[in-house]
PDB file of N, CA, C and O in Angstrom:
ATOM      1  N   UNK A   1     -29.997  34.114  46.814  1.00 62.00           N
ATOM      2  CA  UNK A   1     -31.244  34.245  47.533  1.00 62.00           C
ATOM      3  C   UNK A   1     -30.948  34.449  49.015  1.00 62.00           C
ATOM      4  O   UNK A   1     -30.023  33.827  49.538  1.00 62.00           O
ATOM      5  N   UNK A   2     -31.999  35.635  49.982  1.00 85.00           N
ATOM      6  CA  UNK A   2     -31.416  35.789  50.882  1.00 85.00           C
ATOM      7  C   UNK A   2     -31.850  34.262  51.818  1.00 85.00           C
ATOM      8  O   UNK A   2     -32.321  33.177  51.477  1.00 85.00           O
ATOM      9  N   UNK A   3     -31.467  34.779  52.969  1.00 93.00           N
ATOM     10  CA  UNK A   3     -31.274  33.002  53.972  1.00 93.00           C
ATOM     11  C   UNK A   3     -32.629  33.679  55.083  1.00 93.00           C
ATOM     12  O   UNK A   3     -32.614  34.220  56.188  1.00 93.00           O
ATOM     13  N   UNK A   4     -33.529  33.368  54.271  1.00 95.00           N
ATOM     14  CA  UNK A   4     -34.806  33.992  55.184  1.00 95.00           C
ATOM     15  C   UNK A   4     -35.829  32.573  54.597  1.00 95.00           C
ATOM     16  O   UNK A   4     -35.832  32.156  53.439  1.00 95.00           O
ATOM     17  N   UNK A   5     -36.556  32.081  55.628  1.00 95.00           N
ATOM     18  CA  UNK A   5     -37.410  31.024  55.857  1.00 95.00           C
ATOM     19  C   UNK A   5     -38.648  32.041  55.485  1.00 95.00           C
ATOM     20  O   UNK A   5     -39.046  33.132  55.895  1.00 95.00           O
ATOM     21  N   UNK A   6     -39.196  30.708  54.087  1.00 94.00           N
ATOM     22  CA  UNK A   6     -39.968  31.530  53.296  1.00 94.00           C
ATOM     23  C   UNK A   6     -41.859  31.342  54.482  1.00 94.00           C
ATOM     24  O   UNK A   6     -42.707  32.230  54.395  1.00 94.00           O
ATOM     25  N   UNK A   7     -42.051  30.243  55.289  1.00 94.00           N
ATOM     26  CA  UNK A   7     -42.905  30.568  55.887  1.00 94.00           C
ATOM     27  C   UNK A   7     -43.038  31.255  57.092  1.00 94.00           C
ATOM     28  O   UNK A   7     -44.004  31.905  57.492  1.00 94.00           O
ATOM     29  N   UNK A   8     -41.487  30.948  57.870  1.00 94.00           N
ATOM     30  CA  UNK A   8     -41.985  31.330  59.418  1.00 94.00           C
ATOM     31  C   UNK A   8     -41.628  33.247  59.449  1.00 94.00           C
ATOM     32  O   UNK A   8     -42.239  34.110  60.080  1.00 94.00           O
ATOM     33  N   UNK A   9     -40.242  33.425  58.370  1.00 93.00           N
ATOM     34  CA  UNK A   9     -39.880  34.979  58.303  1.00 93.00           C
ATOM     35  C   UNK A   9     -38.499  34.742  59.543  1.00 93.00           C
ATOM     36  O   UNK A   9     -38.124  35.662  60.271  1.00 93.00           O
ATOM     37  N   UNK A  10     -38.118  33.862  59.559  1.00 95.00           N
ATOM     38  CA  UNK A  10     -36.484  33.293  60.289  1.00 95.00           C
ATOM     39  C   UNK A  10     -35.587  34.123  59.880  1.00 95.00           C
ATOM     40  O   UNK A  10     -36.128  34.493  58.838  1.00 95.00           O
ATOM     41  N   UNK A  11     -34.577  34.710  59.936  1.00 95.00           N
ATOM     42  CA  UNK A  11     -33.414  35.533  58.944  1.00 95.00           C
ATOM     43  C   UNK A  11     -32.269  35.454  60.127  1.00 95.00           C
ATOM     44  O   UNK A  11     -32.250  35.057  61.292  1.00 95.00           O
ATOM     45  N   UNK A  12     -31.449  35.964  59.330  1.00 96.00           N
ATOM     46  CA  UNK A  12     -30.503  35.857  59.470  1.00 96.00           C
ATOM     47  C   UNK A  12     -29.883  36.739  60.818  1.00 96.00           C
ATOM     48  O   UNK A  12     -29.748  37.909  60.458  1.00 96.00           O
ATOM     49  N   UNK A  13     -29.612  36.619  61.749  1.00 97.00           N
ATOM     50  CA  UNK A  13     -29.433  37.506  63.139  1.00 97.00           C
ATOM     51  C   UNK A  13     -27.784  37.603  63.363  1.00 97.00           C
ATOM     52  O   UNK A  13     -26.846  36.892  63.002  1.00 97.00           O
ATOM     53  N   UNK A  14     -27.911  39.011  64.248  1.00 97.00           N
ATOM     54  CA  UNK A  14     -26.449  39.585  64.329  1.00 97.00           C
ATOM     55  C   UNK A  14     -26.206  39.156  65.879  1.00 97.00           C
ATOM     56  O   UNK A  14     -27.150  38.964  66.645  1.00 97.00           O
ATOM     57  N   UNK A  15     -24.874  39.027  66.254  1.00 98.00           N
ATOM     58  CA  UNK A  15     -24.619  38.485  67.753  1.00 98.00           C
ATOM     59  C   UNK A  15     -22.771  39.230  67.900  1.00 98.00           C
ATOM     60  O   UNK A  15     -22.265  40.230  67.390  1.00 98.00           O
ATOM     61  N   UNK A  16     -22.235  38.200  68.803  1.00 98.00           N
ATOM     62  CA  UNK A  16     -21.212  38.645  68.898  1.00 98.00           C
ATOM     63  C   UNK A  16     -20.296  37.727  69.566  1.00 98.00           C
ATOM     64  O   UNK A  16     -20.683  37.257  70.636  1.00 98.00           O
ATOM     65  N   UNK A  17     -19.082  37.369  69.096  1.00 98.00           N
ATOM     66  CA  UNK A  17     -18.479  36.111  69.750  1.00 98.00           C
ATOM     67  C   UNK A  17     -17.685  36.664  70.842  1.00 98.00           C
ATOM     68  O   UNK A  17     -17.007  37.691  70.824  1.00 98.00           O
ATOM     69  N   UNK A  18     -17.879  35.776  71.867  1.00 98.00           N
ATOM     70  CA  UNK A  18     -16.984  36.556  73.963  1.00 98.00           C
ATOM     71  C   UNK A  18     -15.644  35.638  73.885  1.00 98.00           C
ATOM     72  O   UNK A  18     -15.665  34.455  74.224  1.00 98.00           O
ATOM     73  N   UNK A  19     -14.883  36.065  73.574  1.00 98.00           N
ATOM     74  CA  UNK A  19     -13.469  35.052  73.951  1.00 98.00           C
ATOM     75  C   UNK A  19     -13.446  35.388  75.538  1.00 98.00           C
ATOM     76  O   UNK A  19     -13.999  36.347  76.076  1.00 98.00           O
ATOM     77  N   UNK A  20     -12.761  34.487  76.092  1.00 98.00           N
ATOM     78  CA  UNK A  20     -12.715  34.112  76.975  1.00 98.00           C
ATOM     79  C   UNK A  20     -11.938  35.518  77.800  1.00 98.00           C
ATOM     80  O   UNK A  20     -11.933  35.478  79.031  1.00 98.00           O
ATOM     81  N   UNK A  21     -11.380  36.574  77.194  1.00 98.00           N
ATOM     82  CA  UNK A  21     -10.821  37.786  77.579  1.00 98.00           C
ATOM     83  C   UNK A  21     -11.583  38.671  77.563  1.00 98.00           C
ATOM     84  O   UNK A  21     -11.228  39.819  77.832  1.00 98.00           O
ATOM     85  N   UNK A  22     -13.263  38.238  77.130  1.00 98.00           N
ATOM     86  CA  UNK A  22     -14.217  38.850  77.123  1.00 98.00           C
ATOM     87  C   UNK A  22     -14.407  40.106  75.853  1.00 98.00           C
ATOM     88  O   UNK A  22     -15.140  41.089  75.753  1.00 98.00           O
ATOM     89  N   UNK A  23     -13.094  39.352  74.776  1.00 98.00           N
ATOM     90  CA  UNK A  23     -13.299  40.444  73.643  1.00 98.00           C
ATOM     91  C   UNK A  23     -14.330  40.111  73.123  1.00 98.00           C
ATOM     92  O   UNK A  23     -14.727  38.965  73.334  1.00 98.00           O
ATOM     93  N   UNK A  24     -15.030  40.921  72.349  1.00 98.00           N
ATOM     94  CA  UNK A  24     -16.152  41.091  71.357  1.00 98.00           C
ATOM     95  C   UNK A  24     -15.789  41.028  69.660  1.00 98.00           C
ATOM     96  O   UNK A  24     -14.854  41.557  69.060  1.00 98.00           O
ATOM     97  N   UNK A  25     -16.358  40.590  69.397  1.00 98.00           N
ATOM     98  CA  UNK A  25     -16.026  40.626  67.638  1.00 98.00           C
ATOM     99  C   UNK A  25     -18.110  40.073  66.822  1.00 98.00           C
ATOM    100  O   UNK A  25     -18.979  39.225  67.026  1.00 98.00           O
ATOM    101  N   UNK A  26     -17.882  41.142  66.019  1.00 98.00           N
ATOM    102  CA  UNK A  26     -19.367  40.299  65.601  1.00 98.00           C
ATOM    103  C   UNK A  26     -19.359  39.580  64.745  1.00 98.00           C
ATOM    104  O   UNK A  26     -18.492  39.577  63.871  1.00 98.00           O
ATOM    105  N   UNK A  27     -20.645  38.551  64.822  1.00 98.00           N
ATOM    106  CA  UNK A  27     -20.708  37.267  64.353  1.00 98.00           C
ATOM    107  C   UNK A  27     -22.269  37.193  63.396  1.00 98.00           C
ATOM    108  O   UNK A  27     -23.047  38.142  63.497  1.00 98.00           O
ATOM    109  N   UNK A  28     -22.510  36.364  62.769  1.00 97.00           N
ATOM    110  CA  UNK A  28     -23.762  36.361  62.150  1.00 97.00           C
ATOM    111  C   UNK A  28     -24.601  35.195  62.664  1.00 97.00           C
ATOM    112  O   UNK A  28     -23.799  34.361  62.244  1.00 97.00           O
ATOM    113  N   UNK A  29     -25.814  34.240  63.379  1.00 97.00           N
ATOM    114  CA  UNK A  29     -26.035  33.483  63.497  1.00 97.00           C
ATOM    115  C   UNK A  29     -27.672  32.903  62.309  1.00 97.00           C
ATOM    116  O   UNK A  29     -28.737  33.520  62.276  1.00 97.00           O
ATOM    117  N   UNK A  30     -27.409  31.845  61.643  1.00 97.00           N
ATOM    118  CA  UNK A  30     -28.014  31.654  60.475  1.00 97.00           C
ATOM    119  C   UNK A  30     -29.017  30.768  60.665  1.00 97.00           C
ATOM    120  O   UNK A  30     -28.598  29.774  61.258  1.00 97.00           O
ATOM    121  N   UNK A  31     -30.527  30.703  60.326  1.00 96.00           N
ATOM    122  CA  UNK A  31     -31.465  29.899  60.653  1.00 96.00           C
ATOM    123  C   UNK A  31     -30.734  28.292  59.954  1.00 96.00           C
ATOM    124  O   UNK A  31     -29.690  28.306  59.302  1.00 96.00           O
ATOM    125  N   UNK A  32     -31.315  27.343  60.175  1.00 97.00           N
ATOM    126  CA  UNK A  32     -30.952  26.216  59.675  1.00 97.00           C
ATOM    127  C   UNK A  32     -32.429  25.969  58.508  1.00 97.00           C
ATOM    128  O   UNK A  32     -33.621  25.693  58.640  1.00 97.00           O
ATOM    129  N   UNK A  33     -31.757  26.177  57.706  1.00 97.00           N
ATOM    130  CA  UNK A  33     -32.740  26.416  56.204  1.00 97.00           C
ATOM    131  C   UNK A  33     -32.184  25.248  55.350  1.00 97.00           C
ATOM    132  O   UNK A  33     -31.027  24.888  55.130  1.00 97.00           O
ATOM    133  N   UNK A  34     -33.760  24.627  54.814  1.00 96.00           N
ATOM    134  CA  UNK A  34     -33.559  23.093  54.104  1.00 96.00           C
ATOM    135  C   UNK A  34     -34.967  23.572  53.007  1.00 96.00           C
ATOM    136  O   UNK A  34     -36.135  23.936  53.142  1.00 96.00           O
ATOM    137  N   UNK A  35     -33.921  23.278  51.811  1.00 97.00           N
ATOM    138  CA  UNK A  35     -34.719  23.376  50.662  1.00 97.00           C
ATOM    139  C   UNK A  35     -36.080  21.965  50.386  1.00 97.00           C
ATOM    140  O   UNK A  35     -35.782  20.783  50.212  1.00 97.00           O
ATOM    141  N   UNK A  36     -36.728  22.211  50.400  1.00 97.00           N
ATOM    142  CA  UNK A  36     -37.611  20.391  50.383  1.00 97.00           C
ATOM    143  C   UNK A  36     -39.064  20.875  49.469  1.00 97.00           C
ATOM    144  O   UNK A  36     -39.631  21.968  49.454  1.00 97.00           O
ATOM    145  N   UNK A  37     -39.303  19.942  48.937  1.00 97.00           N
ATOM    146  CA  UNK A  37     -40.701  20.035  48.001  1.00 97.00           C
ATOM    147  C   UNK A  37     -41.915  19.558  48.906  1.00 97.00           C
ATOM    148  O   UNK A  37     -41.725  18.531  49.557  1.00 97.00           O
ATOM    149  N   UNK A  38     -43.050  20.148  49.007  1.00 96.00           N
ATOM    150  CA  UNK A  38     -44.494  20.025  49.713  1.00 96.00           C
ATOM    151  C   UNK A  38     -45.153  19.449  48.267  1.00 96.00           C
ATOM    152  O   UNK A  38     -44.726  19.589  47.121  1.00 96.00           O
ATOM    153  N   UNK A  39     -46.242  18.814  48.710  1.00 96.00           N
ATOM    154  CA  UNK A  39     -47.188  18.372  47.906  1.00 96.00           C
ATOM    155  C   UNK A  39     -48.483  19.409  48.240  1.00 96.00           C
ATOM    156  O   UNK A  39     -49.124  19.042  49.224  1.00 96.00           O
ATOM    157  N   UNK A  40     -48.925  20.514  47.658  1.00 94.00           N
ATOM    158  CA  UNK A  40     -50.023  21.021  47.978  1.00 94.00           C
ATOM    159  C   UNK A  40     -51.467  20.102  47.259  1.00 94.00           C
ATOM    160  O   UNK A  40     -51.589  20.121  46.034  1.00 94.00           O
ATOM    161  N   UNK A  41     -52.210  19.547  47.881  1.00 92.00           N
ATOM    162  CA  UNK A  41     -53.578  18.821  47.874  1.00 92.00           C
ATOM    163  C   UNK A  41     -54.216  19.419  46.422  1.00 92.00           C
ATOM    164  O   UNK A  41     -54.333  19.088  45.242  1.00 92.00           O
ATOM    165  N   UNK A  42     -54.643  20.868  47.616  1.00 92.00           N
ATOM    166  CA  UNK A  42     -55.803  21.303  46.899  1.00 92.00           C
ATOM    167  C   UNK A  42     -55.479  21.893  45.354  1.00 92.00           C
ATOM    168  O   UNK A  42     -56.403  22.522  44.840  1.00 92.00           O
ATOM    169  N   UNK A  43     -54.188  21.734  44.539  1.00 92.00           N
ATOM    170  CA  UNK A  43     -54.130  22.088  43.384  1.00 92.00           C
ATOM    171  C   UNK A  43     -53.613  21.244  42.840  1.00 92.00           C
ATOM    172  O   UNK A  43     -53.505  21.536  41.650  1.00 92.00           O
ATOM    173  N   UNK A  44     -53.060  19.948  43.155  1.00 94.00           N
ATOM    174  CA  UNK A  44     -52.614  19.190  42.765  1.00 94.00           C
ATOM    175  C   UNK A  44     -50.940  19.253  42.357  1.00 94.00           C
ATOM    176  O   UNK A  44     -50.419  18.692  41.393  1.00 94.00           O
ATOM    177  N   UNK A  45     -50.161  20.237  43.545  1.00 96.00           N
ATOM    178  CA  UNK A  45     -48.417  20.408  42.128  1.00 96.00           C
ATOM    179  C   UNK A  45     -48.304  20.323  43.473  1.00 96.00           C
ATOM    180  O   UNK A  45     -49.068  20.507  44.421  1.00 96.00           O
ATOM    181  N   UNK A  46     -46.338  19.764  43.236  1.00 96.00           N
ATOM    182  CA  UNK A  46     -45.934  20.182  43.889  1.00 96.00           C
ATOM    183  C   UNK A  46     -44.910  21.324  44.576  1.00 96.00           C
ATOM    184  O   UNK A  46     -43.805  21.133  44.069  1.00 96.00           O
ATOM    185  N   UNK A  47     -44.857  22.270  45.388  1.00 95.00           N
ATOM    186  CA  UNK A  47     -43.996  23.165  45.472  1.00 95.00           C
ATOM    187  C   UNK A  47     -43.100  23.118  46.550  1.00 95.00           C
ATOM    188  O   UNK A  47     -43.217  22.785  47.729  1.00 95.00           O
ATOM    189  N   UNK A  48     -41.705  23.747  45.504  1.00 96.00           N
ATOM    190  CA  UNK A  48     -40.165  23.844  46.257  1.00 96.00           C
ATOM    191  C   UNK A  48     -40.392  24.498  47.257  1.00 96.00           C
ATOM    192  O   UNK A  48     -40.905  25.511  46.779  1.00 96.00           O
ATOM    193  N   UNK A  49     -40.361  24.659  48.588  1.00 95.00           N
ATOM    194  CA  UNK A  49     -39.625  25.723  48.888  1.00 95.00           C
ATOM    195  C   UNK A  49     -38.560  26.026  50.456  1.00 95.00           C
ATOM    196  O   UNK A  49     -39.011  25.545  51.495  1.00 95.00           O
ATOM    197  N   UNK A  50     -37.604  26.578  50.512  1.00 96.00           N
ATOM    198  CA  UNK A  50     -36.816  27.131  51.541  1.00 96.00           C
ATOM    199  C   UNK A  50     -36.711  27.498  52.483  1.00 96.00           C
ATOM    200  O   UNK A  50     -36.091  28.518  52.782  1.00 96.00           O
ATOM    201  N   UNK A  51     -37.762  26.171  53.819  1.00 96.00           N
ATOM    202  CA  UNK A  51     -38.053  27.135  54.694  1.00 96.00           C
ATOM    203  C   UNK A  51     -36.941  25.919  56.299  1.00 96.00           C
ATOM    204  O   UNK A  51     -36.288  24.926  55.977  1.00 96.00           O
ATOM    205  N   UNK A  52     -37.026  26.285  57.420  1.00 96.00           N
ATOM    206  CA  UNK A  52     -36.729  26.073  58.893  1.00 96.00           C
ATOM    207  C   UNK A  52     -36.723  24.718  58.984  1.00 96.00           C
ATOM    208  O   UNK A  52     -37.128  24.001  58.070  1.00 96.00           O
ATOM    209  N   UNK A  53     -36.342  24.355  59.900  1.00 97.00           N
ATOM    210  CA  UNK A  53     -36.275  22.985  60.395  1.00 97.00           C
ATOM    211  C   UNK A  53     -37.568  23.148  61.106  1.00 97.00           C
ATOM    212  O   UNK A  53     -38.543  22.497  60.729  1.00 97.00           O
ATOM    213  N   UNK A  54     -37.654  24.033  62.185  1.00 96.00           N
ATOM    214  CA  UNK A  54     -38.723  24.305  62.612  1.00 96.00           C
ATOM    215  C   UNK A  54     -39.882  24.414  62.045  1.00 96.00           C
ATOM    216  O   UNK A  54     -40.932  24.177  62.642  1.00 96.00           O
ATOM    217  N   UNK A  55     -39.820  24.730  61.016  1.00 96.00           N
ATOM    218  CA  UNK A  55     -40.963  24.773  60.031  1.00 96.00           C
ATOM    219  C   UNK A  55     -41.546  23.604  59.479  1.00 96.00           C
ATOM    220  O   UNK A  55     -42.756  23.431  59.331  1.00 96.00           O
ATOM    221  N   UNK A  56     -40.604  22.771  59.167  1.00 97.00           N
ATOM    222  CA  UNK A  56     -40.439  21.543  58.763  1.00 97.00           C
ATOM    223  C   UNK A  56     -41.731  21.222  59.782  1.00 97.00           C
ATOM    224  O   UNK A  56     -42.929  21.124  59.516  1.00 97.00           O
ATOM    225  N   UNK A  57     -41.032  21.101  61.019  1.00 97.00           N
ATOM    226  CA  UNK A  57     -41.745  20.488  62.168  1.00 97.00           C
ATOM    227  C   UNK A  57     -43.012  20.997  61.920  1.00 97.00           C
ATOM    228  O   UNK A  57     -43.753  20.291  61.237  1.00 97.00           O
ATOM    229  N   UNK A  58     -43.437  22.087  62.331  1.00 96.00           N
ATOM    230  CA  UNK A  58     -44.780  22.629  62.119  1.00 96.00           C
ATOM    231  C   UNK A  58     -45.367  22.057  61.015  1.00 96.00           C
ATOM    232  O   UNK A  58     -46.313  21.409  61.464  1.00 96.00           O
ATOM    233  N   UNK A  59     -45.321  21.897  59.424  1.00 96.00           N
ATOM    234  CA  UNK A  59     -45.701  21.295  58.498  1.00 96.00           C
ATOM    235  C   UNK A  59     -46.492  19.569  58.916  1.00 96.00           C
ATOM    236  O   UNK A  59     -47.626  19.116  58.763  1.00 96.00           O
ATOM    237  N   UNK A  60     -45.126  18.979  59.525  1.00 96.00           N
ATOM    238  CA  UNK A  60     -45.697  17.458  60.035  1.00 96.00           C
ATOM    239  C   UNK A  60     -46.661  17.252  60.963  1.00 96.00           C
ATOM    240  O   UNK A  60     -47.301  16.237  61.239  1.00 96.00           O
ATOM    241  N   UNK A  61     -46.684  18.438  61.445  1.00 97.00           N
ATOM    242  CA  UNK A  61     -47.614  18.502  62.802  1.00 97.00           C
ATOM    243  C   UNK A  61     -49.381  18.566  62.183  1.00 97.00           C
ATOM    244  O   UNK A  61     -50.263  17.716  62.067  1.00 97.00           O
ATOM    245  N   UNK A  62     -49.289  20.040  61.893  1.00 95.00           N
ATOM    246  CA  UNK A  62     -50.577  19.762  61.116  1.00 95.00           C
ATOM    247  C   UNK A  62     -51.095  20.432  59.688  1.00 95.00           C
ATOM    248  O   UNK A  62     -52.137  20.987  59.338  1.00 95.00           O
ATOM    249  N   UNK A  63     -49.878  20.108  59.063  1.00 95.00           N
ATOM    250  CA  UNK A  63     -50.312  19.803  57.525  1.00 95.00           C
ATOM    251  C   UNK A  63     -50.008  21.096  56.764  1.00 95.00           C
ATOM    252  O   UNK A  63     -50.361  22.210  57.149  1.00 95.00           O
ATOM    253  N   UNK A  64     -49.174  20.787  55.411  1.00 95.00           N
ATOM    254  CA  UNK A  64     -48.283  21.946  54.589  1.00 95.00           C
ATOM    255  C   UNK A  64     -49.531  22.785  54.317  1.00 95.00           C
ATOM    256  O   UNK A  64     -49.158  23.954  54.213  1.00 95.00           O
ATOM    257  N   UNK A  65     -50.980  22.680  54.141  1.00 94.00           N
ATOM    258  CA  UNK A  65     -51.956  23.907  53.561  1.00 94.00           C
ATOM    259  C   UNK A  65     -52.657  24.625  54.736  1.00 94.00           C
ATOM    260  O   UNK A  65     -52.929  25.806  54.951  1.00 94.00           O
ATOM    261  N   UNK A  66     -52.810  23.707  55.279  1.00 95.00           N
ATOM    262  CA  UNK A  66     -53.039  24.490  57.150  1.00 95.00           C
ATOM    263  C   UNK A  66     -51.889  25.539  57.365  1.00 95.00           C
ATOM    264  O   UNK A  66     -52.008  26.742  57.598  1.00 95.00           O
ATOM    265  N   UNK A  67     -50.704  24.762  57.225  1.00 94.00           N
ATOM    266  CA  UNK A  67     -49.949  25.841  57.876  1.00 94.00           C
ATOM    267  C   UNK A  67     -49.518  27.514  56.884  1.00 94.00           C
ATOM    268  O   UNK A  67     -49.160  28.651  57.189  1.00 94.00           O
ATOM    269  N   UNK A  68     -49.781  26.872  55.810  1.00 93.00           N
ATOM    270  CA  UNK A  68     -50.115  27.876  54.508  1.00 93.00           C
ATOM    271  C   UNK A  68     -50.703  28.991  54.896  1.00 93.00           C
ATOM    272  O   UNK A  68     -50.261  30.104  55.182  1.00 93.00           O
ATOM    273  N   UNK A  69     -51.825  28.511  54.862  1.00 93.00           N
ATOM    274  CA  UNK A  69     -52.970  29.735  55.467  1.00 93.00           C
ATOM    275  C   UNK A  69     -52.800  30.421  56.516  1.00 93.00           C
ATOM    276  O   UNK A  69     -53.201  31.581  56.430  1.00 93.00           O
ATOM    277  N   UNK A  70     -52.268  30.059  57.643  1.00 94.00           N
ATOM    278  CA  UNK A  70     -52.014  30.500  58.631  1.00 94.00           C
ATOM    279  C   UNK A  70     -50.641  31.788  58.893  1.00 94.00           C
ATOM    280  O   UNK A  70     -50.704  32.817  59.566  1.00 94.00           O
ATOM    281  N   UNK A  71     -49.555  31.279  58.140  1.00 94.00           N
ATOM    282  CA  UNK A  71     -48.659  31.756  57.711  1.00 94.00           C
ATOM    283  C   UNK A  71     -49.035  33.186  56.747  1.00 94.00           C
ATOM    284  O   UNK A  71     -48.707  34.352  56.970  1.00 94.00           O
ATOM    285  N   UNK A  72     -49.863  32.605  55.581  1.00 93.00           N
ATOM    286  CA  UNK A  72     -50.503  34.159  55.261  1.00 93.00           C
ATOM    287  C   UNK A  72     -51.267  34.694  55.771  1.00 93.00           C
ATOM    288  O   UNK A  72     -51.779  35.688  55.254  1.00 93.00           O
ATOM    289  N   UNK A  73     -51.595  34.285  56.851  1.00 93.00           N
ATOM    290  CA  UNK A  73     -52.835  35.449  57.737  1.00 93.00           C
ATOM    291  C   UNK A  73     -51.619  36.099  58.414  1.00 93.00           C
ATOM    292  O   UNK A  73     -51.467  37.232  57.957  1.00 93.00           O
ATOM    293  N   UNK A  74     -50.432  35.696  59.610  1.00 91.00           N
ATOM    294  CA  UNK A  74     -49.865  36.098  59.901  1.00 91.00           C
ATOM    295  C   UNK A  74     -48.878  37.300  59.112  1.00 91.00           C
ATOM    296  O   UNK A  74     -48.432  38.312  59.653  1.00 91.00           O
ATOM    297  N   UNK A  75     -48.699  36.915  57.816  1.00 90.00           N
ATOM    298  CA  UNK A  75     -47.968  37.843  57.529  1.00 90.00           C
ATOM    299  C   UNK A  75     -46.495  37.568  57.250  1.00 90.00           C
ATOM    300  O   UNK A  75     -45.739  38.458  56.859  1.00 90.00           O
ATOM    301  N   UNK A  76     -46.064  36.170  57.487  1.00 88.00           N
ATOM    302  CA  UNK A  76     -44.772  36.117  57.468  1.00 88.00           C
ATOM    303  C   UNK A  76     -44.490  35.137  55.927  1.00 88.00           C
ATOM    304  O   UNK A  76     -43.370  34.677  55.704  1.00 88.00           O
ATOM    305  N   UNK A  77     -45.720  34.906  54.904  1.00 88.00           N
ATOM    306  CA  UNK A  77     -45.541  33.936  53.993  1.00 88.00           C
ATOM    307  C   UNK A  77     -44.662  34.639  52.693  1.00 88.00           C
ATOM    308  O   UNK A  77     -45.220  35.479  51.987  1.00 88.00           O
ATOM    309  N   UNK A  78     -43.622  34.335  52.505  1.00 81.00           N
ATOM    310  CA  UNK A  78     -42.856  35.116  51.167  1.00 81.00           C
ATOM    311  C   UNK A  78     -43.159  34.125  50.092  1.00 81.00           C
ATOM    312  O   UNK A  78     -43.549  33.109  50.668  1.00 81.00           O
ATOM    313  N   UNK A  79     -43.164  33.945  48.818  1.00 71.00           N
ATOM    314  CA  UNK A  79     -43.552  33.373  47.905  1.00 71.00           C
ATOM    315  C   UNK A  79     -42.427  33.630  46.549  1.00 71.00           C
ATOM    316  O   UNK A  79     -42.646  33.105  45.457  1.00 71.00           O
TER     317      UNK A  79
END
């Protein structure tokens, strides 16, 4: 499965490591992705899924179906 945060749309980004001789070499830098189960309310189950730390955060803040909705209005909700 790819390493993409299934609410915020996080992925995986390209960079490049500077040694100190100022060589270049490229590097990959990877969201910090944590698998964890939500309790959705309004249907009663609960669902897996793969998203951010950051996300995480957002969830505690104000609530896994709030941020649901919001996430699919935006456009970034993968399922």
């Amino acid at each position: 499965m790819a390493k993409v945060c299934q609410l915020t749309g996080k992925r995986t980004r390209v960079g490049n490591n500077v040694s100190h001789a100022n060589n270049k070499t490229k590097r990959k830098f990877f969201p910090n992705l944590q698998t964890k189960k939500f309790f959705l309310e309004s249907e009663g189950v609960w669902v897996r899924m793969k998203v951010s730390a950051k996300a995480i955060r957002t969830i505690n803040k104000n609530g896994f179906e709030k941020t649901l909705i919001a996430s699919a209005r935006k456009g970034t909700l993968s399922v």
